[in-house]
Structures are given as C-alpha cells and as structure tokens.
Amino acid sequence: MKKDLRTVLVAMLLIALSLNSLFAAGGAEAKPQETKTINFWYWDQNGEEVYKKMIAEFEAQNAGIKVNMSIIPWSDYWTKLQMALPTGTGPDVFWLNHPNAVSYLPTGLVMNLEPYKDQIKFENFNSIYSEPFMHEGSRYGVPIFFDSVILYYNKAMFDKAGLAYPDDSWTWDDYLNASAKLTIKDKGTTIQYGTIADPDMQSGASNFILQNGGTLFSEDRMKLVIDTPEGREAAQFLLDLIYKYGYSPTVSEMREITKATMFQSGMVAMITNHTGILKQFAEILGPDLGIAPMPKQKQRASIYHNLGYVASAKTKHPEEVMKFMSYLASERHATLLSSVWAPCYNGGAELFFKEYSWLDTKAIVDTVNYGYPLPISAKNAGPVYTLLNNEMDKVFMQPQLGNGLAEIEKVINAEINK
C-alpha cells in the first residue's frame, strides 16, 4: 500500500513539474513585444483624419511600432523644432518646407536618406520635388505634396452680383472691376469685401510682382530685387485695393480675423491662396466654392512649392523610422493623401484632381506651365523668409508705397549676408 502511494505521489510530482514547464514556456511566448515609439510632427490640421488612417494602417502592418502624431501650429512649429531637434527630444519624422530646408540640411540634424534610396525608391518622384531637399548631392527628404497659388471665389456672391465667374481671360482690370461690384457697404460700414490684397510672399504679393514682369531674387538668390518699376507698380496696385478703393480689408483686420476665416464666413468674395487649403474651403463652402487662375497682367504667374518628410539624425529608432519613411514614400500613402492634397508621388496629382473633379482643377494643372518656385534666398532662407513676410506686412500698413520696397531690400539683404 505504501509503495502504491509513493508511486502515485511521484507521478503527481512529475505531472506538476511538466505543467509548470508548459506554463513557463507559454508565459515566455506570451511576453509582449517591446513597443518603439516614433514621434511625427506636422502643422496642418487639414491632414488630421487622413494621417490617423495612415498611422493606424502602418501600425497594423508593423507590430511593435507606434507612431505618435502631433499637430504643431505654424506659429509655434519652427520655434519648438529649433529647441527640440538638437537635443533629440523632438520629432523622429517631421514636415519640412523649402525655406527651412536650406537652413536645416547643412546642420547635421537631419538624416541623410541616400543610403536608403533602394528602400525609399526616389524614382517614384519627379526630381523637381526632391531637389528642394537635397544637400551636397544627397537626398534628405521624401516629397509629400505640392501646391500652387490660384484664385478662390464664392459663386453665390458672384451670382447675387450678376457677375460672370473668373476664367483664364481675366486681367488685373477684370479683377479690380469685380472687386468693386462685390464690395458692399451699409451706412458707411463695409459688410462684404470684394477681395483680399494679401502681402504674403507665397499666396499674395510675390505673384502680382511676377505677373507684372518683376523679379524677386537675383539669379544666385543672394540678393532680394523687388524694388523695380514692375515691383513698385504691383505693390501699389494691391495697396490701392485696400486704401484707395476699400475693396480689401486692411492688414490689421486680417490679423484680427484670419484671411481664410474671412473668405469662409462670407466676409470676402475672392481670395488668392495656395491649393494646400482647397480641402478646407471645399468642406465649408461646398458647391459655392469656385477656383480660377490668378488674373494676369504682363504675364501669368503662380508660386508653387512642395513639402518633404525628413527624419531626425538623432532618432533612437532609425530602423523603425526608415520603415515609416518607406510607407510615406509608397503609392498607398499617395492614394490616401490625395483626399486632402496633390501628392508628389508619380500619378498622385491625378488622384487629387479626380477627388475634386467638381471644381475646375484645370486652373491648378495649368500652373505647372507658368509657375515660379517659392521665393527663397540661398542663405539663411528660413529666417529670411519669415522676415520678408513681416517686412511686407509693415509696408502694407500704409496707403502709399513710397520707399517701402527699397527699405525691405536693405533689411533682407543684410540678413542674407549675416
């Protein structure tokens, strides 16, 4: 009997040891994989929903990688990036525009993507989109989307005024006459402006200077050259829209209520702006939104520009970052992005035009033929671009141009040569 009991106890012990080994092995297999987090920064809230979708898809395909998305407003973006990037505490992947690429790429803070060219497949992008993000022959950025400047208008306001919609035959005179008829006053107070005379060097003033046959920078981009007869005439034309005729709000009013808000809310009938904001306008105005080429003077002109995804050279997760960058360089990324912007990926723009086929997207397509790159200096481009916009704002605070452009040249050229 004792022998039988001893046999049973030994058997039970062996079973217990076996079960313990099984549970231990199972526990090791069930141990969760270490998650590595990539921080992604950009500044445009119009992309929030599409980026949420992209990130969810990327994370589902790449177990163990989490992407933390942060929308940093433009007004804070460059200050925060300047402080965070050198310490390695900022983004792993982030948006970069052309002016700031000139300043950031030589610093060593941005990852050189040339060693990963087979993984990223730059051949899927036109070289004109990669060039703004190249330094000493190496590529540092994955092109995202491009934009160009067009004329947005409110069809309902045109209909009410009995005006024909803008088209590619429009000149400055047509633009001026329409602005007059679309401006409405009530007891001396303007309740509706015809347009916005925008001092901005992307969406406003520079387009008019170029349309009038003027110049922006010297050929080597080391000198601002806007103080010419053509430049002065264009700037005064815009100032007259504000002060002489009252067809546009003042710069002070534009600061109180953003230009986009003025147009979206029905305070303004026309606005010149880049195509990156098209989705926002389309969602708010719906079928009342119309788009057309910029009005021409001596020639046609429209500023174009594209952004790039870049990576921090100080990232702690380079392998995971490259997986994410490869996704951002893919056809799938372009397909999703096309619901908001015109992707730089080959064929991506056509998807964007199809998404907004109810608008006259030919106005955007044609800008490729007469567009000018965003005006930037060859040195200190980021600070110079910001300063240029600030100085142009100051000039637009007065009804007469005077020596305004000459003064801007002095300030800007001194900044370039620092």
CSV table of C-alpha atoms in Angstrom, one decimal:
chain,number,residue,atom,x,y,z
A,1,MET,CA,0.0,0.0,0.0
A,2,LYS,CA,2.8,2.4,0.9
A,3,LYS,CA,4.6,1.5,-2.3
A,4,ASP,CA,1.4,2.3,-4.3
A,5,LEU,CA,1.0,5.6,-2.5
A,6,ARG,CA,4.7,6.5,-3.2
A,7,THR,CA,4.2,5.7,-6.9
A,8,VAL,CA,1.1,7.9,-7.1
A,9,LEU,CA,2.9,10.8,-5.3
A,10,VAL,CA,5.9,10.6,-7.7
A,11,ALA,CA,3.6,10.5,-10.7
A,12,MET,CA,1.7,13.6,-9.4
A,13,LEU,CA,5.0,15.4,-8.8
A,14,LEU,CA,6.1,14.7,-12.4
A,15,ILE,CA,2.8,15.9,-13.8
A,16,ALA,CA,3.1,19.1,-11.7
A,17,LEU,CA,6.7,19.7,-13.0
A,18,SER,CA,5.6,19.2,-16.6
A,19,LEU,CA,2.6,21.6,-16.2
A,20,ASN,CA,4.9,24.2,-14.6
A,21,SER,CA,7.3,23.9,-17.6
A,22,LEU,CA,4.5,24.3,-20.0
A,23,PHE,CA,3.1,27.4,-18.3
A,24,ALA,CA,6.6,28.8,-18.1
A,25,ALA,CA,7.2,28.3,-21.8
A,26,GLY,CA,3.8,29.7,-22.6
A,27,GLY,CA,4.5,32.7,-20.5
A,28,ALA,CA,7.7,33.4,-22.3
A,29,GLU,CA,5.9,33.2,-25.7
A,30,ALA,CA,3.2,35.5,-24.5
A,31,LYS,CA,5.6,38.2,-23.2
A,32,PRO,CA,4.6,41.3,-25.1
A,33,GLN,CA,6.9,42.7,-27.7
A,34,GLU,CA,8.7,45.9,-26.8
A,35,THR,CA,7.0,48.8,-28.5
A,36,LYS,CA,9.1,51.6,-30.0
A,37,THR,CA,7.5,55.0,-30.5
A,38,ILE,CA,8.2,57.3,-33.4
A,39,ASN,CA,7.2,60.9,-32.9
A,40,PHE,CA,5.8,62.6,-36.0
A,41,TRP,CA,5.3,66.4,-36.3
A,42,TYR,CA,3.5,68.5,-38.8
A,43,TRP,CA,1.5,71.7,-38.8
A,44,ASP,CA,-1.7,71.5,-40.9
A,45,GLN,CA,-4.9,70.3,-39.2
A,46,ASN,CA,-6.5,69.6,-42.6
A,47,GLY,CA,-4.5,66.3,-42.6
A,48,GLU,CA,-5.5,65.1,-39.2
A,49,GLU,CA,-8.1,62.5,-40.3
A,50,VAL,CA,-6.0,61.1,-43.2
A,51,TYR,CA,-2.9,60.8,-41.0
A,52,LYS,CA,-4.9,59.0,-38.4
A,53,LYS,CA,-5.9,56.5,-41.0
A,54,MET,CA,-2.4,56.1,-42.4
A,55,ILE,CA,-0.9,55.6,-39.0
A,56,ALA,CA,-3.4,53.0,-38.0
A,57,GLU,CA,-2.7,51.1,-41.2
A,58,PHE,CA,1.1,51.4,-40.7
A,59,GLU,CA,0.9,50.2,-37.1
A,60,ALA,CA,-1.3,47.2,-38.1
A,61,GLN,CA,1.4,46.2,-40.6
A,62,ASN,CA,4.3,46.8,-38.3
A,63,ALA,CA,3.9,45.2,-34.9
A,64,GLY,CA,5.9,46.8,-32.2
A,65,ILE,CA,6.0,50.3,-33.8
A,66,LYS,CA,3.8,53.1,-32.5
A,67,VAL,CA,3.6,56.5,-34.3
A,68,ASN,CA,2.7,59.4,-32.0
A,69,MET,CA,1.3,62.2,-34.2
A,70,SER,CA,1.5,65.9,-33.1
A,71,ILE,CA,-0.1,68.8,-34.9
A,72,ILE,CA,2.1,71.8,-34.0
A,73,PRO,CA,0.6,75.1,-35.2
A,74,TRP,CA,2.6,77.0,-37.8
A,75,SER,CA,3.1,79.9,-35.4
A,76,ASP,CA,4.9,77.6,-32.9
A,77,TYR,CA,6.3,74.9,-35.2
A,78,TRP,CA,9.7,76.4,-36.0
A,79,THR,CA,10.4,77.6,-32.5
A,80,LYS,CA,9.6,74.3,-31.0
A,81,LEU,CA,11.6,72.4,-33.7
A,82,GLN,CA,14.6,74.6,-33.2
A,83,MET,CA,14.7,73.9,-29.5
A,84,ALA,CA,13.8,70.2,-29.6
A,85,LEU,CA,15.7,68.8,-32.6
A,86,PRO,CA,19.3,69.4,-31.4
A,87,THR,CA,18.5,67.6,-28.1
A,88,GLY,CA,17.0,64.5,-29.7
A,89,THR,CA,13.8,65.1,-27.7
A,90,GLY,CA,11.7,66.4,-30.7
A,91,PRO,CA,10.2,64.5,-33.6
A,92,ASP,CA,11.7,61.5,-35.3
A,93,VAL,CA,9.9,62.3,-38.5
A,94,PHE,CA,8.6,65.7,-39.4
A,95,TRP,CA,7.4,68.1,-42.2
A,96,LEU,CA,10.0,70.5,-43.6
A,97,ASN,CA,9.4,73.3,-46.2
A,98,HIS,CA,11.9,74.5,-48.7
A,99,PRO,CA,13.0,77.8,-47.0
A,100,ASN,CA,13.8,75.9,-43.8
A,101,ALA,CA,15.3,73.0,-45.6
A,102,VAL,CA,18.1,75.4,-46.8
A,103,SER,CA,18.8,76.2,-43.2
A,104,TYR,CA,18.4,72.8,-41.6
A,105,LEU,CA,20.0,70.4,-44.0
A,106,PRO,CA,23.6,71.6,-43.5
A,107,THR,CA,23.3,71.3,-39.7
A,108,GLY,CA,23.7,67.5,-39.4
A,109,LEU,CA,20.4,67.4,-37.6
A,110,VAL,CA,18.5,65.8,-40.5
A,111,MET,CA,19.1,62.2,-41.6
A,112,ASN,CA,20.8,61.6,-44.9
A,113,LEU,CA,18.4,59.3,-46.9
A,114,GLU,CA,20.8,58.5,-49.7
A,115,PRO,CA,21.9,55.2,-48.0
A,116,TYR,CA,18.2,54.1,-48.0
A,117,LYS,CA,17.4,55.1,-51.6
A,118,ASP,CA,16.6,51.5,-52.6
A,119,GLN,CA,14.2,51.2,-49.7
A,120,ILE,CA,12.5,54.6,-50.4
A,121,LYS,CA,12.5,54.4,-54.2
A,122,PHE,CA,13.0,58.0,-55.1
A,123,GLU,CA,12.4,57.1,-58.8
A,124,ASN,CA,8.7,57.3,-58.0
A,125,PHE,CA,9.0,61.1,-57.6
A,126,ASN,CA,9.8,63.8,-60.2
A,127,SER,CA,13.3,65.2,-59.4
A,128,ILE,CA,11.9,68.7,-59.1
A,129,TYR,CA,10.2,67.6,-55.9
A,130,SER,CA,13.3,66.1,-54.4
A,131,GLU,CA,15.7,69.0,-55.3
A,132,PRO,CA,14.5,71.3,-52.6
A,133,PHE,CA,15.5,68.7,-50.0
A,134,MET,CA,19.0,67.9,-51.4
A,135,HIS,CA,22.3,68.9,-49.9
A,136,GLU,CA,25.7,68.3,-51.4
A,137,GLY,CA,24.3,65.8,-53.8
A,138,SER,CA,22.4,63.7,-51.2
A,139,ARG,CA,18.6,63.4,-50.7
A,140,TYR,CA,17.3,64.2,-47.3
A,141,GLY,CA,13.5,64.4,-47.8
A,142,VAL,CA,10.7,62.3,-49.2
A,143,PRO,CA,8.4,64.6,-51.2
A,144,ILE,CA,4.9,64.9,-49.8
A,145,PHE,CA,2.6,67.2,-51.8
A,146,PHE,CA,2.8,70.3,-54.0
A,147,ASP,CA,0.7,73.4,-54.0
A,148,SER,CA,0.3,76.4,-56.3
A,149,VAL,CA,-1.5,79.7,-56.0
A,150,ILE,CA,-4.9,80.2,-57.6
A,151,LEU,CA,-7.9,82.5,-57.2
A,152,TYR,CA,-10.7,81.1,-54.9
A,153,TYR,CA,-14.2,82.8,-55.2
A,154,ASN,CA,-17.7,82.4,-53.8
A,155,LYS,CA,-20.1,81.5,-56.6
A,156,ALA,CA,-23.1,82.6,-54.6
A,157,MET,CA,-21.7,86.1,-54.2
A,158,PHE,CA,-21.0,86.3,-57.9
A,159,ASP,CA,-24.5,85.1,-58.8
A,160,LYS,CA,-26.1,87.7,-56.5
A,161,ALA,CA,-24.0,90.5,-58.1
A,162,GLY,CA,-24.9,89.2,-61.6
A,163,LEU,CA,-21.2,88.7,-62.4
A,164,ALA,CA,-19.7,86.0,-64.7
A,165,TYR,CA,-17.3,83.7,-62.9
A,166,PRO,CA,-13.5,84.4,-63.3
A,167,ASP,CA,-11.7,82.5,-66.0
A,168,ASP,CA,-8.3,82.3,-67.7
A,169,SER,CA,-9.0,85.5,-69.7
A,170,TRP,CA,-9.1,87.7,-66.5
A,171,THR,CA,-6.7,90.6,-66.2
A,172,TRP,CA,-6.0,92.9,-63.3
A,173,ASP,CA,-8.7,95.2,-64.7
A,174,ASP,CA,-11.2,92.4,-64.6
A,175,TYR,CA,-10.2,91.6,-61.0
A,176,LEU,CA,-10.4,95.2,-60.0
A,177,ASN,CA,-13.9,95.7,-61.6
A,178,ALA,CA,-15.2,92.5,-60.0
A,179,SER,CA,-13.8,93.6,-56.6
A,180,ALA,CA,-15.7,96.9,-56.9
A,181,LYS,CA,-19.0,95.2,-57.7
A,182,LEU,CA,-18.6,92.6,-54.9
A,183,THR,CA,-17.8,95.2,-52.2
A,184,ILE,CA,-20.9,96.1,-50.2
A,185,LYS,CA,-21.3,98.9,-47.7
A,186,ASP,CA,-24.1,99.6,-45.3
A,187,LYS,CA,-24.3,103.1,-43.8
A,188,GLY,CA,-20.6,103.7,-44.4
A,189,THR,CA,-19.5,100.3,-43.0
A,190,THR,CA,-18.2,97.6,-45.3
A,191,ILE,CA,-20.1,94.4,-44.7
A,192,GLN,CA,-18.6,92.5,-47.6
A,193,TYR,CA,-15.2,92.9,-49.3
A,194,GLY,CA,-14.6,92.1,-52.9
A,195,THR,CA,-11.2,90.5,-52.3
A,196,ILE,CA,-8.1,90.4,-50.1
A,197,ALA,CA,-5.0,92.2,-51.1
A,198,ASP,CA,-2.5,89.8,-49.4
A,199,PRO,CA,1.0,90.9,-48.6
A,200,ASP,CA,2.1,87.3,-48.1
A,201,MET,CA,5.0,86.2,-50.3
A,202,GLN,CA,3.6,82.8,-51.1
A,203,SER,CA,-0.1,83.5,-51.6
A,204,GLY,CA,-0.2,87.2,-52.4
A,205,ALA,CA,2.2,89.9,-53.3
A,206,SER,CA,5.0,87.9,-55.0
A,207,ASN,CA,2.5,86.5,-57.5
A,208,PHE,CA,1.5,90.0,-58.6
A,209,ILE,CA,5.1,91.3,-58.8
A,210,LEU,CA,5.9,88.4,-61.1
A,211,GLN,CA,2.7,88.8,-63.1
A,212,ASN,CA,3.8,92.4,-63.8
A,213,GLY,CA,7.2,91.2,-65.1
A,214,GLY,CA,9.1,92.0,-61.9
A,215,THR,CA,11.7,89.9,-60.1
A,216,LEU,CA,12.1,88.6,-56.6
A,217,PHE,CA,15.6,87.4,-56.0
A,218,SER,CA,18.8,87.6,-58.1
A,219,GLU,CA,19.8,84.6,-60.1
A,220,ASP,CA,22.1,83.3,-57.4
A,221,ARG,CA,19.3,84.0,-54.8
A,222,MET,CA,21.8,86.0,-52.7
A,223,LYS,CA,20.0,89.3,-53.1
A,224,LEU,CA,16.4,90.5,-53.0
A,225,VAL,CA,15.5,92.6,-56.0
A,226,ILE,CA,11.8,93.6,-55.7
A,227,ASP,CA,12.4,97.4,-55.8
A,228,THR,CA,11.9,97.8,-59.5
A,229,PRO,CA,9.3,99.7,-61.5
A,230,GLU,CA,7.4,96.5,-62.0
A,231,GLY,CA,7.6,95.6,-58.4
A,232,ARG,CA,6.5,99.0,-57.2
A,233,GLU,CA,3.6,99.1,-59.6
A,234,ALA,CA,2.3,95.7,-58.4
A,235,ALA,CA,2.7,96.6,-54.7
A,236,GLN,CA,0.8,99.9,-55.2
A,237,PHE,CA,-2.0,98.1,-57.1
A,238,LEU,CA,-2.6,95.9,-54.0
A,239,LEU,CA,-2.3,98.9,-51.6
A,240,ASP,CA,-4.9,100.7,-53.7
A,241,LEU,CA,-7.3,97.8,-53.3
A,242,ILE,CA,-7.1,98.4,-49.6
A,243,TYR,CA,-6.8,102.1,-49.1
A,244,LYS,CA,-7.8,103.9,-52.3
A,245,TYR,CA,-10.9,101.8,-53.1
A,246,GLY,CA,-11.7,100.0,-49.9
A,247,TYR,CA,-12.2,96.7,-51.8
A,248,SER,CA,-10.0,94.7,-49.4
A,249,PRO,CA,-9.7,94.6,-45.6
A,250,THR,CA,-6.6,96.1,-44.0
A,251,VAL,CA,-3.6,94.1,-42.6
A,252,SER,CA,-4.8,95.0,-39.1
A,253,GLU,CA,-8.2,93.5,-39.9
A,254,MET,CA,-6.5,90.4,-41.4
A,255,ARG,CA,-4.7,89.9,-38.1
A,256,GLU,CA,-7.9,90.1,-36.1
A,257,ILE,CA,-9.7,87.6,-38.3
A,258,THR,CA,-7.6,85.3,-40.4
A,259,LYS,CA,-7.8,85.7,-44.2
A,260,ALA,CA,-9.2,82.2,-44.6
A,261,THR,CA,-11.9,82.8,-42.0
A,262,MET,CA,-12.9,86.0,-43.8
A,263,PHE,CA,-13.4,84.1,-47.0
A,264,GLN,CA,-15.1,81.0,-45.4
A,265,SER,CA,-17.5,83.2,-43.4
A,266,GLY,CA,-18.7,85.2,-46.4
A,267,MET,CA,-17.0,88.5,-45.4
A,268,VAL,CA,-14.9,88.3,-48.6
A,269,ALA,CA,-15.9,87.2,-52.1
A,270,MET,CA,-12.4,86.4,-53.6
A,271,ILE,CA,-9.0,85.3,-52.1
A,272,THR,CA,-5.7,84.3,-53.6
A,273,ASN,CA,-4.3,81.3,-51.8
A,274,HIS,CA,-2.4,78.1,-52.3
A,275,THR,CA,-4.1,74.8,-53.2
A,276,GLY,CA,-3.0,73.3,-49.9
A,277,ILE,CA,-6.1,74.9,-48.4
A,278,LEU,CA,-8.5,73.7,-51.0
A,279,LYS,CA,-10.0,70.8,-48.9
A,280,GLN,CA,-10.8,73.3,-46.1
A,281,PHE,CA,-12.5,75.7,-48.4
A,282,ALA,CA,-14.4,72.9,-50.2
A,283,GLU,CA,-15.8,71.5,-46.9
A,284,ILE,CA,-17.0,74.8,-45.7
A,285,LEU,CA,-18.3,76.4,-48.9
A,286,GLY,CA,-19.4,73.3,-50.7
A,287,PRO,CA,-20.9,73.9,-54.2
A,288,ASP,CA,-20.5,77.7,-53.7
A,289,LEU,CA,-16.7,77.3,-54.0
A,290,GLY,CA,-15.1,78.2,-57.3
A,291,ILE,CA,-11.5,78.2,-58.4
A,292,ALA,CA,-9.8,80.0,-61.3
A,293,PRO,CA,-6.3,81.0,-62.5
A,294,MET,CA,-4.7,84.1,-61.0
A,295,PRO,CA,-5.6,87.2,-63.0
A,296,LYS,CA,-2.8,88.1,-65.4
A,297,GLN,CA,-1.1,91.4,-66.2
A,298,LYS,CA,2.1,91.3,-68.4
A,299,GLN,CA,2.3,87.6,-68.0
A,300,ARG,CA,0.8,84.7,-66.0
A,301,ALA,CA,2.5,83.7,-62.7
A,302,SER,CA,1.8,81.5,-59.8
A,303,ILE,CA,4.0,80.5,-56.9
A,304,TYR,CA,4.4,76.7,-56.5
A,305,HIS,CA,6.0,74.8,-53.6
A,306,ASN,CA,6.3,71.3,-52.2
A,307,LEU,CA,6.9,69.9,-48.7
A,308,GLY,CA,9.1,66.9,-47.6
A,309,TYR,CA,9.1,64.3,-44.9
A,310,VAL,CA,12.5,64.3,-43.1
A,311,ALA,CA,13.9,62.3,-40.2
A,312,SER,CA,15.9,63.4,-37.2
A,313,ALA,CA,19.6,62.3,-37.3
A,314,LYS,CA,19.3,61.9,-33.6
A,315,THR,CA,16.5,59.4,-33.6
A,316,LYS,CA,16.8,56.5,-31.2
A,317,HIS,CA,14.9,54.2,-33.6
A,318,PRO,CA,16.5,54.5,-37.1
A,319,GLU,CA,15.2,51.1,-38.3
A,320,GLU,CA,11.7,51.9,-37.3
A,321,VAL,CA,11.9,55.4,-38.8
A,322,MET,CA,13.0,54.0,-42.1
A,323,LYS,CA,10.1,51.6,-42.2
A,324,PHE,CA,7.8,54.6,-41.6
A,325,MET,CA,9.6,56.7,-44.2
A,326,SER,CA,9.2,53.8,-46.7
A,327,TYR,CA,5.5,53.8,-46.1
A,328,LEU,CA,5.3,57.6,-46.6
A,329,ALA,CA,7.1,57.1,-49.9
A,330,SER,CA,4.6,54.5,-51.1
A,331,GLU,CA,1.7,54.6,-53.6
A,332,ARG,CA,-0.7,53.7,-50.8
A,333,HIS,CA,0.3,56.8,-48.9
A,334,ALA,CA,-0.2,58.9,-52.1
A,335,THR,CA,-3.7,57.4,-52.6
A,336,LEU,CA,-4.8,58.2,-49.1
A,337,LEU,CA,-3.2,61.7,-49.2
A,338,SER,CA,-4.9,62.6,-52.4
A,339,SER,CA,-8.2,63.2,-50.5
A,340,VAL,CA,-6.6,66.3,-49.0
A,341,TRP,CA,-3.6,67.4,-51.1
A,342,ALA,CA,-1.9,66.8,-54.5
A,343,PRO,CA,0.8,64.1,-53.8
A,344,CYS,CA,4.2,64.4,-55.4
A,345,TYR,CA,4.2,60.7,-56.0
A,346,ASN,CA,4.0,60.0,-59.7
A,347,GLY,CA,0.4,59.9,-60.7
A,348,GLY,CA,-0.7,61.2,-57.3
A,349,ALA,CA,-1.8,64.6,-58.6
A,350,GLU,CA,-4.3,63.0,-60.9
A,351,LEU,CA,-5.9,61.3,-57.9
A,352,PHE,CA,-6.3,64.7,-56.2
A,353,PHE,CA,-7.8,66.2,-59.3
A,354,LYS,CA,-10.3,63.3,-59.5
A,355,GLU,CA,-11.2,63.8,-55.8
A,356,TYR,CA,-12.1,67.4,-56.6
A,357,SER,CA,-13.4,66.9,-60.2
A,358,TRP,CA,-16.5,69.1,-59.4
A,359,LEU,CA,-14.1,72.1,-59.4
A,360,ASP,CA,-12.2,73.5,-62.4
A,361,THR,CA,-9.0,71.7,-61.5
A,362,LYS,CA,-7.5,72.7,-64.9
A,363,ALA,CA,-6.8,76.0,-63.1
A,364,ILE,CA,-4.3,74.1,-60.9
A,365,VAL,CA,-2.9,71.8,-63.7
A,366,ASP,CA,-2.1,74.8,-65.9
A,367,THR,CA,0.0,76.5,-63.1
A,368,VAL,CA,2.7,73.9,-63.9
A,369,ASN,CA,3.3,75.6,-67.2
A,370,TYR,CA,3.8,79.2,-65.8
A,371,GLY,CA,4.7,78.6,-62.2
A,372,TYR,CA,7.6,80.1,-60.2
A,373,PRO,CA,9.2,78.4,-57.2
A,374,LEU,CA,8.6,79.8,-53.8
A,375,PRO,CA,10.9,82.9,-53.4
A,376,ILE,CA,13.7,81.9,-51.1
A,377,SER,CA,17.3,83.1,-50.5
A,378,ALA,CA,20.3,80.8,-51.0
A,379,LYS,CA,21.5,81.5,-47.4
A,380,ASN,CA,19.6,81.9,-44.1
A,381,ALA,CA,16.5,81.0,-46.0
A,382,GLY,CA,14.2,80.2,-43.1
A,383,PRO,CA,14.8,83.4,-41.1
A,384,VAL,CA,14.9,85.4,-44.3
A,385,TYR,CA,11.5,84.1,-45.5
A,386,THR,CA,9.9,84.9,-42.1
A,387,LEU,CA,11.5,88.3,-42.0
A,388,LEU,CA,10.4,89.1,-45.6
A,389,ASN,CA,6.8,88.4,-44.8
A,390,ASN,CA,7.0,90.5,-41.6
A,391,GLU,CA,8.5,93.4,-43.5
A,392,MET,CA,6.0,93.2,-46.3
A,393,ASP,CA,3.2,93.3,-43.7
A,394,LYS,CA,4.7,96.6,-42.4
A,395,VAL,CA,4.7,98.1,-45.9
A,396,PHE,CA,1.1,97.2,-46.3
A,397,MET,CA,0.1,99.2,-43.2
A,398,GLN,CA,0.4,102.4,-45.2
A,399,PRO,CA,-1.6,103.6,-48.2
A,400,GLN,CA,1.4,104.8,-50.2
A,401,LEU,CA,4.3,102.6,-51.0
A,402,GLY,CA,7.0,105.3,-51.0
A,403,ASN,CA,10.4,103.7,-50.5
A,404,GLY,CA,8.9,100.6,-48.8
A,405,LEU,CA,10.4,98.0,-51.2
A,406,ALA,CA,13.8,99.7,-51.1
A,407,GLU,CA,13.7,99.5,-47.3
A,408,ILE,CA,12.7,95.8,-47.4
A,409,GLU,CA,15.7,95.1,-49.7
A,410,LYS,CA,18.1,96.7,-47.2
A,411,VAL,CA,16.7,94.6,-44.3
A,412,ILE,CA,16.6,91.4,-46.2
A,413,ASN,CA,19.9,91.6,-47.9
A,414,ALA,CA,21.6,92.4,-44.6
A,415,GLU,CA,20.0,89.2,-43.2
A,416,ILE,CA,21.2,87.1,-46.1
A,417,ASN,CA,24.7,88.3,-45.7
A,418,LYS,CA,25.0,87.6,-41.9
